[in-house]
C-alpha atoms as a PDB file:
ATOM      1  CA  MET A   1     -10.864 -22.421  59.982  1.00  0.00           C
ATOM      2  CA  ARG A   2      -9.456 -19.487  57.987  1.00  0.00           C
ATOM      3  CA  ASP A   3     -10.997 -15.739  58.931  1.00  0.00           C
ATOM      4  CA  SER A   4     -12.973 -14.402  56.239  1.00  0.00           C
ATOM      5  CA  ALA A   5     -10.278 -11.051  56.378  1.00  0.00           C
ATOM      6  CA  GLU A   6      -7.863 -13.088  55.490  1.00  0.00           C
ATOM      7  CA  ALA A   7      -9.426 -15.072  52.254  1.00  0.00           C
ATOM      8  CA  ASP A   8      -9.503 -11.943  50.531  1.00  0.00           C
ATOM      9  CA  PRO A   9      -6.141 -10.104  49.956  1.00  0.00           C
ATOM     10  CA  LEU A  10      -7.903  -6.795  49.109  1.00  0.00           C
ATOM     11  CA  PRO A  11      -9.753  -4.572  51.732  1.00  0.00           C
ATOM     12  CA  PRO A  12     -13.357  -4.175  50.819  1.00  0.00           C
ATOM     13  CA  GLY A  13     -14.505  -2.330  48.329  1.00  0.00           C
ATOM     14  CA  ARG A  14     -11.033  -2.158  46.619  1.00  0.00           C
ATOM     15  CA  GLY A  15     -11.400  -5.336  44.622  1.00  0.00           C
ATOM     16  CA  ARG A  16     -14.622  -3.493  42.791  1.00  0.00           C
ATOM     17  CA  LEU A  17     -12.626  -0.588  42.174  1.00  0.00           C
ATOM     18  CA  VAL A  18      -9.789  -2.725  40.410  1.00  0.00           C
ATOM     19  CA  LEU A  19     -13.009  -4.757  38.361  1.00  0.00           C
ATOM     20  CA  ALA A  20     -13.940  -1.263  37.272  1.00  0.00           C
ATOM     21  CA  ALA A  21     -10.650  -0.155  36.399  1.00  0.00           C
ATOM     22  CA  VAL A  22     -10.138  -3.191  34.009  1.00  0.00           C
ATOM     23  CA  THR A  23     -13.144  -3.133  32.563  1.00  0.00           C
ATOM     24  CA  GLY A  24     -12.561   0.350  31.869  1.00  0.00           C
ATOM     25  CA  PHE A  25      -9.428  -0.315  30.031  1.00  0.00           C
ATOM     26  CA  VAL A  26     -10.952  -3.039  28.141  1.00  0.00           C
ATOM     27  CA  ILE A  27     -14.094  -0.685  27.178  1.00  0.00           C
ATOM     28  CA  GLY A  28     -11.634   2.351  26.329  1.00  0.00           C
ATOM     29  CA  SER A  29      -9.017   0.383  24.400  1.00  0.00           C
ATOM     30  CA  GLY A  30     -12.029  -1.318  22.160  1.00  0.00           C
ATOM     31  CA  VAL A  31     -13.719   2.314  21.587  1.00  0.00           C
ATOM     32  CA  ILE A  32      -9.968   3.656  20.551  1.00  0.00           C
ATOM     33  CA  GLY A  33      -9.619   0.668  17.964  1.00  0.00           C
ATOM     34  CA  MET A  34     -12.587   1.408  16.521  1.00  0.00           C
ATOM     35  CA  LEU A  35     -12.110   4.838  16.177  1.00  0.00           C
ATOM     36  CA  TRP A  36      -8.471   4.425  14.910  1.00  0.00           C
ATOM     37  CA  ALA A  37      -9.455   1.874  12.518  1.00  0.00           C
ATOM     38  CA  ALA A  38     -12.806   3.880  11.412  1.00  0.00           C
ATOM     39  CA  SER A  39     -10.050   6.623  10.828  1.00  0.00           C
ATOM     40  CA  GLY A  40      -7.629   4.969   8.500  1.00  0.00           C
ATOM     41  CA  SER A  41      -7.827   4.924   4.738  1.00  0.00           C
ATOM     42  CA  PRO A  42      -8.778   1.712   3.426  1.00  0.00           C
ATOM     43  CA  GLY A  43      -5.181   0.919   2.113  1.00  0.00           C
ATOM     44  CA  GLY A  44      -5.804  -2.358   0.619  1.00  0.00           C
ATOM     45  CA  PRO A  45      -4.468  -3.774  -2.743  1.00  0.00           C
ATOM     46  CA  ALA A  46      -6.696  -2.389  -4.862  1.00  0.00           C
ATOM     47  CA  ASP A  47      -6.008   1.226  -3.833  1.00  0.00           C
ATOM     48  CA  ASP A  48      -2.488   0.446  -4.216  1.00  0.00           C
ATOM     49  CA  ALA A  49      -2.913  -0.823  -7.887  1.00  0.00           C
ATOM     50  CA  ARG A  50      -5.681   2.424  -8.926  1.00  0.00           C
ATOM     51  CA  ALA A  51      -2.929   4.194  -7.310  1.00  0.00           C
ATOM     52  CA  ALA A  52       0.007   2.711  -9.381  1.00  0.00           C
ATOM     53  CA  CYS A  53      -2.139   3.456 -12.840  1.00  0.00           C
ATOM     54  CA  ALA A  54      -3.003   6.880 -11.455  1.00  0.00           C
ATOM     55  CA  ALA A  55       0.817   7.547 -11.502  1.00  0.00           C
ATOM     56  CA  LEU A  56       1.318   5.742 -14.555  1.00  0.00           C
ATOM     57  CA  TRP A  57      -1.065   7.800 -16.461  1.00  0.00           C
ATOM     58  CA  ARG A  58       0.544  10.967 -14.622  1.00  0.00           C
ATOM     59  CA  ALA A  59       3.790  10.140 -16.076  1.00  0.00           C
ATOM     60  CA  GLY A  60       2.326  11.004 -19.568  1.00  0.00           C
ATOM     61  CA  GLU A  61       3.269  10.279 -23.290  1.00  0.00           C
ATOM     62  CA  LEU A  62       6.602   8.500 -23.129  1.00  0.00           C
ATOM     63  CA  PRO A  63       8.438   9.538 -26.228  1.00  0.00           C
ATOM     64  CA  GLU A  64      10.381   7.031 -28.260  1.00  0.00           C
ATOM     65  CA  LYS A  65      13.517   8.948 -27.879  1.00  0.00           C
ATOM     66  CA  ALA A  66      14.495  10.819 -24.923  1.00  0.00           C
ATOM     67  CA  ALA A  67      14.950  14.596 -25.354  1.00  0.00           C
ATOM     68  CA  GLY A  68      17.857  16.365 -24.805  1.00  0.00           C
ATOM     69  CA  ARG A  69      19.451  14.726 -21.478  1.00  0.00           C
ATOM     70  CA  GLY A  70      16.658  12.475 -20.921  1.00  0.00           C
ATOM     71  CA  LEU A  71      13.666  12.367 -19.265  1.00  0.00           C
ATOM     72  CA  PRO A  72      11.938  15.131 -16.700  1.00  0.00           C
ATOM     73  CA  PRO A  73      12.613  13.920 -13.471  1.00  0.00           C
ATOM     74  CA  ALA A  74       8.803  13.755 -12.450  1.00  0.00           C
ATOM     75  CA  VAL A  75       8.298  11.406 -15.289  1.00  0.00           C
ATOM     76  CA  LEU A  76      11.421   8.997 -13.771  1.00  0.00           C
ATOM     77  CA  ARG A  77       9.634   9.486 -10.123  1.00  0.00           C
ATOM     78  CA  ARG A  78       6.109   8.837 -11.197  1.00  0.00           C
ATOM     79  CA  VAL A  79       6.894   5.436 -13.287  1.00  0.00           C
ATOM     80  CA  LEU A  80       8.862   4.689 -10.099  1.00  0.00           C
ATOM     81  CA  ALA A  81       6.344   5.270  -7.660  1.00  0.00           C
ATOM     82  CA  ALA A  82       3.714   3.255 -10.132  1.00  0.00           C
ATOM     83  CA  ARG A  83       5.941   0.172  -9.568  1.00  0.00           C
ATOM     84  CA  GLU A  84       6.458   0.424  -6.212  1.00  0.00           C
ATOM     85  CA  LEU A  85       2.577   0.513  -5.691  1.00  0.00           C
ATOM     86  CA  SER A  86       2.010  -2.152  -8.234  1.00  0.00           C
ATOM     87  CA  ARG A  87       4.615  -4.331  -6.116  1.00  0.00           C
ATOM     88  CA  ALA A  88       2.717  -3.670  -3.041  1.00  0.00           C
ATOM     89  CA  ALA A  89      -0.425  -4.237  -4.356  1.00  0.00           C
ATOM     90  CA  SER A  90       0.785  -7.902  -5.911  1.00  0.00           C
ATOM     91  CA  GLU A  91       2.149  -8.842  -2.683  1.00  0.00           C
ATOM     92  CA  LEU A  92      -0.915  -8.507  -0.666  1.00  0.00           C
ATOM     93  CA  ASN A  93      -2.859  -9.978  -3.644  1.00  0.00           C
ATOM     94  CA  PRO A  94      -1.735 -11.889  -6.404  1.00  0.00           C
ATOM     95  CA  ASP A  95      -4.326 -11.008  -9.009  1.00  0.00           C
ATOM     96  CA  TYR A  96      -2.081  -7.296  -9.457  1.00  0.00           C
ATOM     97  CA  ALA A  97       0.690  -9.651 -10.475  1.00  0.00           C
ATOM     98  CA  ASP A  98       0.504  -8.548 -14.209  1.00  0.00           C
ATOM     99  CA  LEU A  99       0.094  -5.384 -13.279  1.00  0.00           C
ATOM    100  CA  ALA A 100       3.164  -5.123 -10.884  1.00  0.00           C
ATOM    101  CA  GLU A 101       5.187  -7.341 -14.072  1.00  0.00           C
ATOM    102  CA  HIS A 102       3.912  -5.094 -17.036  1.00  0.00           C
ATOM    103  CA  ILE A 103       4.576  -1.599 -15.065  1.00  0.00           C
ATOM    104  CA  ASP A 104       8.436  -3.030 -13.862  1.00  0.00           C
ATOM    105  CA  GLY A 105       9.008  -3.254 -17.704  1.00  0.00           C
ATOM    106  CA  VAL A 106       7.868   0.125 -18.066  1.00  0.00           C
ATOM    107  CA  SER A 107      10.292   0.871 -15.227  1.00  0.00           C
ATOM    108  CA  ARG A 108      12.735  -0.750 -16.749  1.00  0.00           C
ATOM    109  CA  MET A 109      12.287   0.878 -20.208  1.00  0.00           C
ATOM    110  CA  VAL A 110      12.369   4.259 -18.571  1.00  0.00           C
ATOM    111  CA  VAL A 111      15.385   3.965 -16.361  1.00  0.00           C
ATOM    112  CA  SER A 112      17.767   2.847 -19.047  1.00  0.00           C
ATOM    113  CA  LEU A 113      16.295   5.396 -21.517  1.00  0.00           C
ATOM    114  CA  HIS A 114      15.553   2.649 -24.443  1.00  0.00           C
ATOM    115  CA  LEU A 115      12.366   4.056 -25.223  1.00  0.00           C
ATOM    116  CA  ALA A 116      12.180   2.693 -28.263  1.00  0.00           C
ATOM    117  CA  ASP A 117      12.637  -0.734 -27.016  1.00  0.00           C
ATOM    118  CA  PRO A 118       9.524  -2.961 -28.323  1.00  0.00           C
ATOM    119  CA  ALA A 119       9.862  -5.211 -25.218  1.00  0.00           C
ATOM    120  CA  GLY A 120       8.999  -1.630 -22.797  1.00  0.00           C
ATOM    121  CA  ARG A 121       6.551  -0.377 -25.366  1.00  0.00           C
ATOM    122  CA  TRP A 122       4.837  -3.611 -24.846  1.00  0.00           C
ATOM    123  CA  HIS A 123       4.556  -3.783 -21.463  1.00  0.00           C
ATOM    124  CA  LEU A 124       3.327   0.110 -21.269  1.00  0.00           C
ATOM    125  CA  ALA A 125       0.583  -1.211 -23.510  1.00  0.00           C
ATOM    126  CA  GLN A 126       0.014  -3.983 -21.442  1.00  0.00           C
ATOM    127  CA  ALA A 127       0.253  -1.849 -18.400  1.00  0.00           C
ATOM    128  CA  ARG A 128      -2.474   0.468 -19.758  1.00  0.00           C
ATOM    129  CA  ALA A 129      -5.030  -1.912 -20.660  1.00  0.00           C
ATOM    130  CA  VAL A 130      -4.913  -3.715 -17.160  1.00  0.00           C
ATOM    131  CA  CYS A 131      -5.173  -0.034 -15.535  1.00  0.00           C
ATOM    132  CA  ASN A 132      -8.479   0.384 -17.704  1.00  0.00           C
ATOM    133  CA  THR A 133      -9.680  -2.807 -15.865  1.00  0.00           C
ATOM    134  CA  VAL A 134      -8.386  -1.935 -12.518  1.00  0.00           C
END
């Protein structure tokens, strides 16, 4: 027959401390997780799509011809940002695939500086139409 001291590997009272520590860790982790989730931005695909549209609108009117040496760098950066945001939105939600496709067509037109390209102009009009519904 075993002695009761041999059956319990922890000294008396220590088991309760271990149980309290593990319980505290689990509860604390849950609270920290909830606070982290609540403090973060929503960051979903709809937010990315709206941000893509905002960047496209901030790029302004795209002239049919590049003036002088081209477009201001801010215009290029905004169109490229719109392209990346729309891609992210479409990867997370296929409903935004049309938006990503049209903004990609606009970015190709802007990067190539063929601003009178009919296909690029069509993509620009389509992207703005989609943005009006996002």
